[in-house]
Coordinates of C-alpha atoms in Angstrom, one line a residue:
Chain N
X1 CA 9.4 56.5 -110.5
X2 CA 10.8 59.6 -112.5
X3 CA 14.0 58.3 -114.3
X4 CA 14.4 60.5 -117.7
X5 CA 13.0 63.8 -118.6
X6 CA 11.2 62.0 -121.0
X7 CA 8.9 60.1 -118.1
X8 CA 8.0 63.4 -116.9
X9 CA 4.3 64.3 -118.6
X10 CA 2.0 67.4 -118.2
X11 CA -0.7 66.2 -115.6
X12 CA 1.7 63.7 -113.6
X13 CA 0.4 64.2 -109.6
X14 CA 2.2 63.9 -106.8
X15 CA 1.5 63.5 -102.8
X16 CA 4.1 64.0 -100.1
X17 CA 4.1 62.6 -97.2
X18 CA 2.6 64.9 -93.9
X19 CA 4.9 67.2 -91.7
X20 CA 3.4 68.3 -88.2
X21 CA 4.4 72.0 -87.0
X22 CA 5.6 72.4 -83.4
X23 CA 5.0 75.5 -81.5
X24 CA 8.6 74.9 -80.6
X25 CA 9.6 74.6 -84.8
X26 CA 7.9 77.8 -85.1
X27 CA 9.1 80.3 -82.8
X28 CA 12.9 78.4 -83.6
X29 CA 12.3 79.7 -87.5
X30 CA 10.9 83.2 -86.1
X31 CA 13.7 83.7 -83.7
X32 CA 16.5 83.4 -86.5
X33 CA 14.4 84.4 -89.7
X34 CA 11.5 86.3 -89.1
X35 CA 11.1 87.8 -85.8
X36 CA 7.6 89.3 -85.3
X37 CA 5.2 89.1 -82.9
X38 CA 3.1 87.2 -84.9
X39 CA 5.7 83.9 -85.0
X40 CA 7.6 84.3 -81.3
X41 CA 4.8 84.7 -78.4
X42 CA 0.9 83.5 -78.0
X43 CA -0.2 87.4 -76.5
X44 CA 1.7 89.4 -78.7
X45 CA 0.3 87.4 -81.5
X46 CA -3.5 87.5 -80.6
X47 CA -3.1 91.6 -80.7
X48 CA -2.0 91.0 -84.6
X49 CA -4.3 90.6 -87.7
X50 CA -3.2 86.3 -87.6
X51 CA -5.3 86.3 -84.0
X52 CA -2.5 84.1 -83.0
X53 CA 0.8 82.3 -83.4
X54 CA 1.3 81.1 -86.7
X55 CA 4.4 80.0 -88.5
X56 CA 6.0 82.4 -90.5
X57 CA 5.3 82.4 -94.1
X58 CA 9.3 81.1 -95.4
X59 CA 9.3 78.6 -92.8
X60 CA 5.8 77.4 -94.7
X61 CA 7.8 77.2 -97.4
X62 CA 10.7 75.6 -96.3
X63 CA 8.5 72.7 -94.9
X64 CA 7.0 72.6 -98.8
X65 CA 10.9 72.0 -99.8
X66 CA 11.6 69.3 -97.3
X67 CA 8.4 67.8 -98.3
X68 CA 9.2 68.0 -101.9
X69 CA 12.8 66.5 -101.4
X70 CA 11.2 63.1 -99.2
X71 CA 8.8 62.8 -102.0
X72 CA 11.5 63.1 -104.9
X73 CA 9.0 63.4 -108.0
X74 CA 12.0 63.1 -110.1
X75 CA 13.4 59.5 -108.6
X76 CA 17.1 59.8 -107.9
X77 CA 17.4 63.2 -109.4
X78 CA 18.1 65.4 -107.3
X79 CA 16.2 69.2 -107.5
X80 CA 17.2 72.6 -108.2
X81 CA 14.7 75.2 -108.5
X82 CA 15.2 77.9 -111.0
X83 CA 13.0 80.8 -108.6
X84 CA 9.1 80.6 -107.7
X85 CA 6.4 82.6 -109.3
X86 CA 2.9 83.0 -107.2
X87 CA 3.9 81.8 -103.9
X88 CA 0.8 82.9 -101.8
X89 CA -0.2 82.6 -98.4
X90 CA -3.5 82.0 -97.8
X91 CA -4.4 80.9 -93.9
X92 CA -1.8 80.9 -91.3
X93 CA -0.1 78.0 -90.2
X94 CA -1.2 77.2 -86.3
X95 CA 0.9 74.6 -84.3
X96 CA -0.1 71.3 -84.0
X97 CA -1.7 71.7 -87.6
X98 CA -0.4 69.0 -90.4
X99 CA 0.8 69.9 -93.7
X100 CA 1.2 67.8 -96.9
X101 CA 2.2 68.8 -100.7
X102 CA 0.0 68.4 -103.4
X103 CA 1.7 68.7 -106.9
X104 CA 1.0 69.0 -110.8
X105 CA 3.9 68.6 -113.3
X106 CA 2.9 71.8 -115.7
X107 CA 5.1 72.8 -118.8
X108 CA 6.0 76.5 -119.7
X109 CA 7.4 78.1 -122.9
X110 CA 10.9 77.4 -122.5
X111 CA 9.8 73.5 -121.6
X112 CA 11.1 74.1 -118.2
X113 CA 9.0 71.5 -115.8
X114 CA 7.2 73.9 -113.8
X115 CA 5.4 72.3 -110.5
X116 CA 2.8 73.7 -109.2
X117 CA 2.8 72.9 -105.4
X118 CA -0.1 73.6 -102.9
X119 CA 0.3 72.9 -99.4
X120 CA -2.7 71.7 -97.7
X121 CA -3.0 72.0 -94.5
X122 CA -5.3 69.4 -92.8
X123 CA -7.1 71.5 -90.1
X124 CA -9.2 73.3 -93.0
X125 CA -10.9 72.9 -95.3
X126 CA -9.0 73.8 -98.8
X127 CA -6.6 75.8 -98.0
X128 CA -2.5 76.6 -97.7
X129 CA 0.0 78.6 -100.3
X130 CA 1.3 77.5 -103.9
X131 CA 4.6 77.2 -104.3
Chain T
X1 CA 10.9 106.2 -91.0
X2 CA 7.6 105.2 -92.3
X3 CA 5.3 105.3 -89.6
X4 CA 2.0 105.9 -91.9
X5 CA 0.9 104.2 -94.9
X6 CA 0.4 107.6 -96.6
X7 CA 4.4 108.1 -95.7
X8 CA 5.4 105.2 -98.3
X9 CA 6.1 106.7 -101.9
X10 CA 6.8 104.6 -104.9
X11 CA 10.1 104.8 -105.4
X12 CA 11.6 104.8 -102.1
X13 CA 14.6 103.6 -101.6
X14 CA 16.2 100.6 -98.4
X15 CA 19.4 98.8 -98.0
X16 CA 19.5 96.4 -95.0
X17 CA 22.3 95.6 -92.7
X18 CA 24.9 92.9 -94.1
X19 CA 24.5 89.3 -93.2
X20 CA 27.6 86.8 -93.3
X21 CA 26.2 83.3 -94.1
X22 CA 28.5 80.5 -92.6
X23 CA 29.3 76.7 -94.0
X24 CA 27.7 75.5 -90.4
X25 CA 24.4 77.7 -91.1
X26 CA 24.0 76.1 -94.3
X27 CA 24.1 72.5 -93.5
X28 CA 21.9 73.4 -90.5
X29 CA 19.5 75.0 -92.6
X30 CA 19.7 72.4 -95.2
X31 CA 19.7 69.6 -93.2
X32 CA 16.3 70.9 -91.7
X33 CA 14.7 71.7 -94.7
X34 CA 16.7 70.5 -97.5
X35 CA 18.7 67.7 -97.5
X36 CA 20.6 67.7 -101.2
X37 CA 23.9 67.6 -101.7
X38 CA 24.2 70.4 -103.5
X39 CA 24.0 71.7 -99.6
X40 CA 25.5 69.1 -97.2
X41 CA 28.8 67.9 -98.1
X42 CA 31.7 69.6 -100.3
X43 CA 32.9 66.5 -101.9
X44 CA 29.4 65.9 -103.2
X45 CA 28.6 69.2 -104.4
X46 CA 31.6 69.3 -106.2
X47 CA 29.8 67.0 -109.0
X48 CA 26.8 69.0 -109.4
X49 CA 25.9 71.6 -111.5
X50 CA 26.0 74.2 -108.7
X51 CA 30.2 73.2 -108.4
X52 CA 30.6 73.4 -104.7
X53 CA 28.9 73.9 -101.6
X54 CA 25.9 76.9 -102.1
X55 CA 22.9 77.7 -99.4
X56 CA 19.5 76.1 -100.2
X57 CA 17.8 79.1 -101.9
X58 CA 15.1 79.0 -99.2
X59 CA 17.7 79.8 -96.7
X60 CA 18.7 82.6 -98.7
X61 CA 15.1 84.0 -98.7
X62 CA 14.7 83.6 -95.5
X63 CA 18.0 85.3 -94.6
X64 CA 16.2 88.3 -97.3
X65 CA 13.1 88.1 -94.7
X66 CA 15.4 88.5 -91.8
X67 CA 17.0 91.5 -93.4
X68 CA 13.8 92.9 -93.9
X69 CA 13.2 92.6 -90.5
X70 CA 16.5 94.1 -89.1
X71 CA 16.0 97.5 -92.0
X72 CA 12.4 98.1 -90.9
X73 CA 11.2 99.4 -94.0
X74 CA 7.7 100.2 -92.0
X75 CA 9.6 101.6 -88.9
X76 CA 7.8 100.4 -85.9
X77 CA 4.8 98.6 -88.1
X78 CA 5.2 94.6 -88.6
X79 CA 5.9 93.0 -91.5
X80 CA 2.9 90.9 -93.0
X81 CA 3.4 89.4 -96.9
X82 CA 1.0 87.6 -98.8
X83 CA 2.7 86.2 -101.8
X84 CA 5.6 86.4 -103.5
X85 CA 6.4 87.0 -107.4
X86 CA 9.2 86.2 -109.7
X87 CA 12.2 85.0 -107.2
X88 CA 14.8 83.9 -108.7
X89 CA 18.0 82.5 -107.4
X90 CA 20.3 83.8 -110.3
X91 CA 24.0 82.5 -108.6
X92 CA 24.8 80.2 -105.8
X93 CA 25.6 81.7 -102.6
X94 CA 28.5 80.2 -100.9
X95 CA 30.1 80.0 -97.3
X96 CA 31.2 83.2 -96.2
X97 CA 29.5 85.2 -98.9
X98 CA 27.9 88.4 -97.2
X99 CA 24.2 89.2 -98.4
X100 CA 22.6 92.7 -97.8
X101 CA 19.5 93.6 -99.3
X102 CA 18.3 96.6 -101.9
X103 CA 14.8 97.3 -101.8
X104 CA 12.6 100.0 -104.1
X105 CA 8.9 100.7 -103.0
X106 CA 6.6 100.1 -106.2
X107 CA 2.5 99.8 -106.7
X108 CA 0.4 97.6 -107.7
X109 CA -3.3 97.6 -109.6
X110 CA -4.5 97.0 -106.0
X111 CA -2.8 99.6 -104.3
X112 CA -0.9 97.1 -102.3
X113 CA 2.6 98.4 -101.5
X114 CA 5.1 95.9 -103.6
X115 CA 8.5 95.7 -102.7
X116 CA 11.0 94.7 -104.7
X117 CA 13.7 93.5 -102.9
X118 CA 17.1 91.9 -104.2
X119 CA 19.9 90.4 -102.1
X120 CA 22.9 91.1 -103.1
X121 CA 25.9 89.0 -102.9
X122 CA 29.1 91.1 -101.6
X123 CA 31.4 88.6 -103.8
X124 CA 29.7 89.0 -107.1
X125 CA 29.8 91.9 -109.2
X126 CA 25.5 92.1 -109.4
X127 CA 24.0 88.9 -108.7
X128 CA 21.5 87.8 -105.8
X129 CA 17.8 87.3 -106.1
X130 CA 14.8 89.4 -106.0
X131 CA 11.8 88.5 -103.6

């Protein structure tokens, strides 16, 4: 466990736990966030470049921060993010799929801890966005 | 209203509708998706850095994406991002702050539109965060 800032070290890995998407989280999220075809209805969705319903890209995100928080890299501390840099999303987010955080404790020139984040979601291969 | 690509011009100007963000909507929000105290409970927030009760700064982003929505930047086109750069969440934003959103059409090396959005916080002088 993280105690100090001094136990924190460039290269330190860390694995959430996994988070299943509903159909039912998704089109919730969509219906107060992001409301497009692609996150609220199957049909309307399979007309759109995702070829289906998919979560939208900030809910993705927000699953990363709950994932981050039940993981708590940092032990009791809690976590307060300074802004994000290179978010990206790479394959959409179906229902049903299963997503878990992958992270790498990096340092940058002001010798903020920056953590680079990937969600990987477990229907493909290698995929899901950094955080 | 944009209904082309060849109708978007760097340099364009949006400003979204207004958005009143409630005490319950960011417990909700937080209690979903991130459960610090920073966004739960007064009394506990109190003794952080952030000195009170502030939304998650997901839920502020995703508020931004709901204001992107509502202002329809792309008139009837949908919406469809695949990363974002530099947020940064430069001032907490509290119960019964009002957020709109400022947005200014810009290019990239790719010739991908990029919009640079900030939300603006109603209570602060020139504060918010730029997706």
């Amino acid at each position: 466990v993280v105690e100090w800032f001094d136990d924190l070290a460039v290269g330190m890995r860390f694995k959430s736990p996994e988070k299943a998407v509903t159909r039912e989280e998704i089109i919730r999220f969509a219906s107060e966030f992001d409301p497009q075809p692609y996150h609220l209805d199957e049909a309307a969705a399979e007309q759109t470049p995702l070829k289906g319903l998919a979560a939208s890209g900030w809910h993705t995100a927000a699953i990363a921060m709950r994932l981050v928080v039940e993981l708590r890299p940092f032990g009791p501390h809690p976590l307060l993010g300074l802004g994000v840099d290179e978010l990206r999303w790479l394959a959409p987010v179906r229902p049903g799929d299963k997503l878990h955080l992958w992270g790498l404790g990096g340092a940058n020139d002001l010798a903020v801890l920056v953590v680079n984040k990937e969600a990987i979601n477990r229907r493909l291969p290698k995929r899901g966005g950094t955080v």
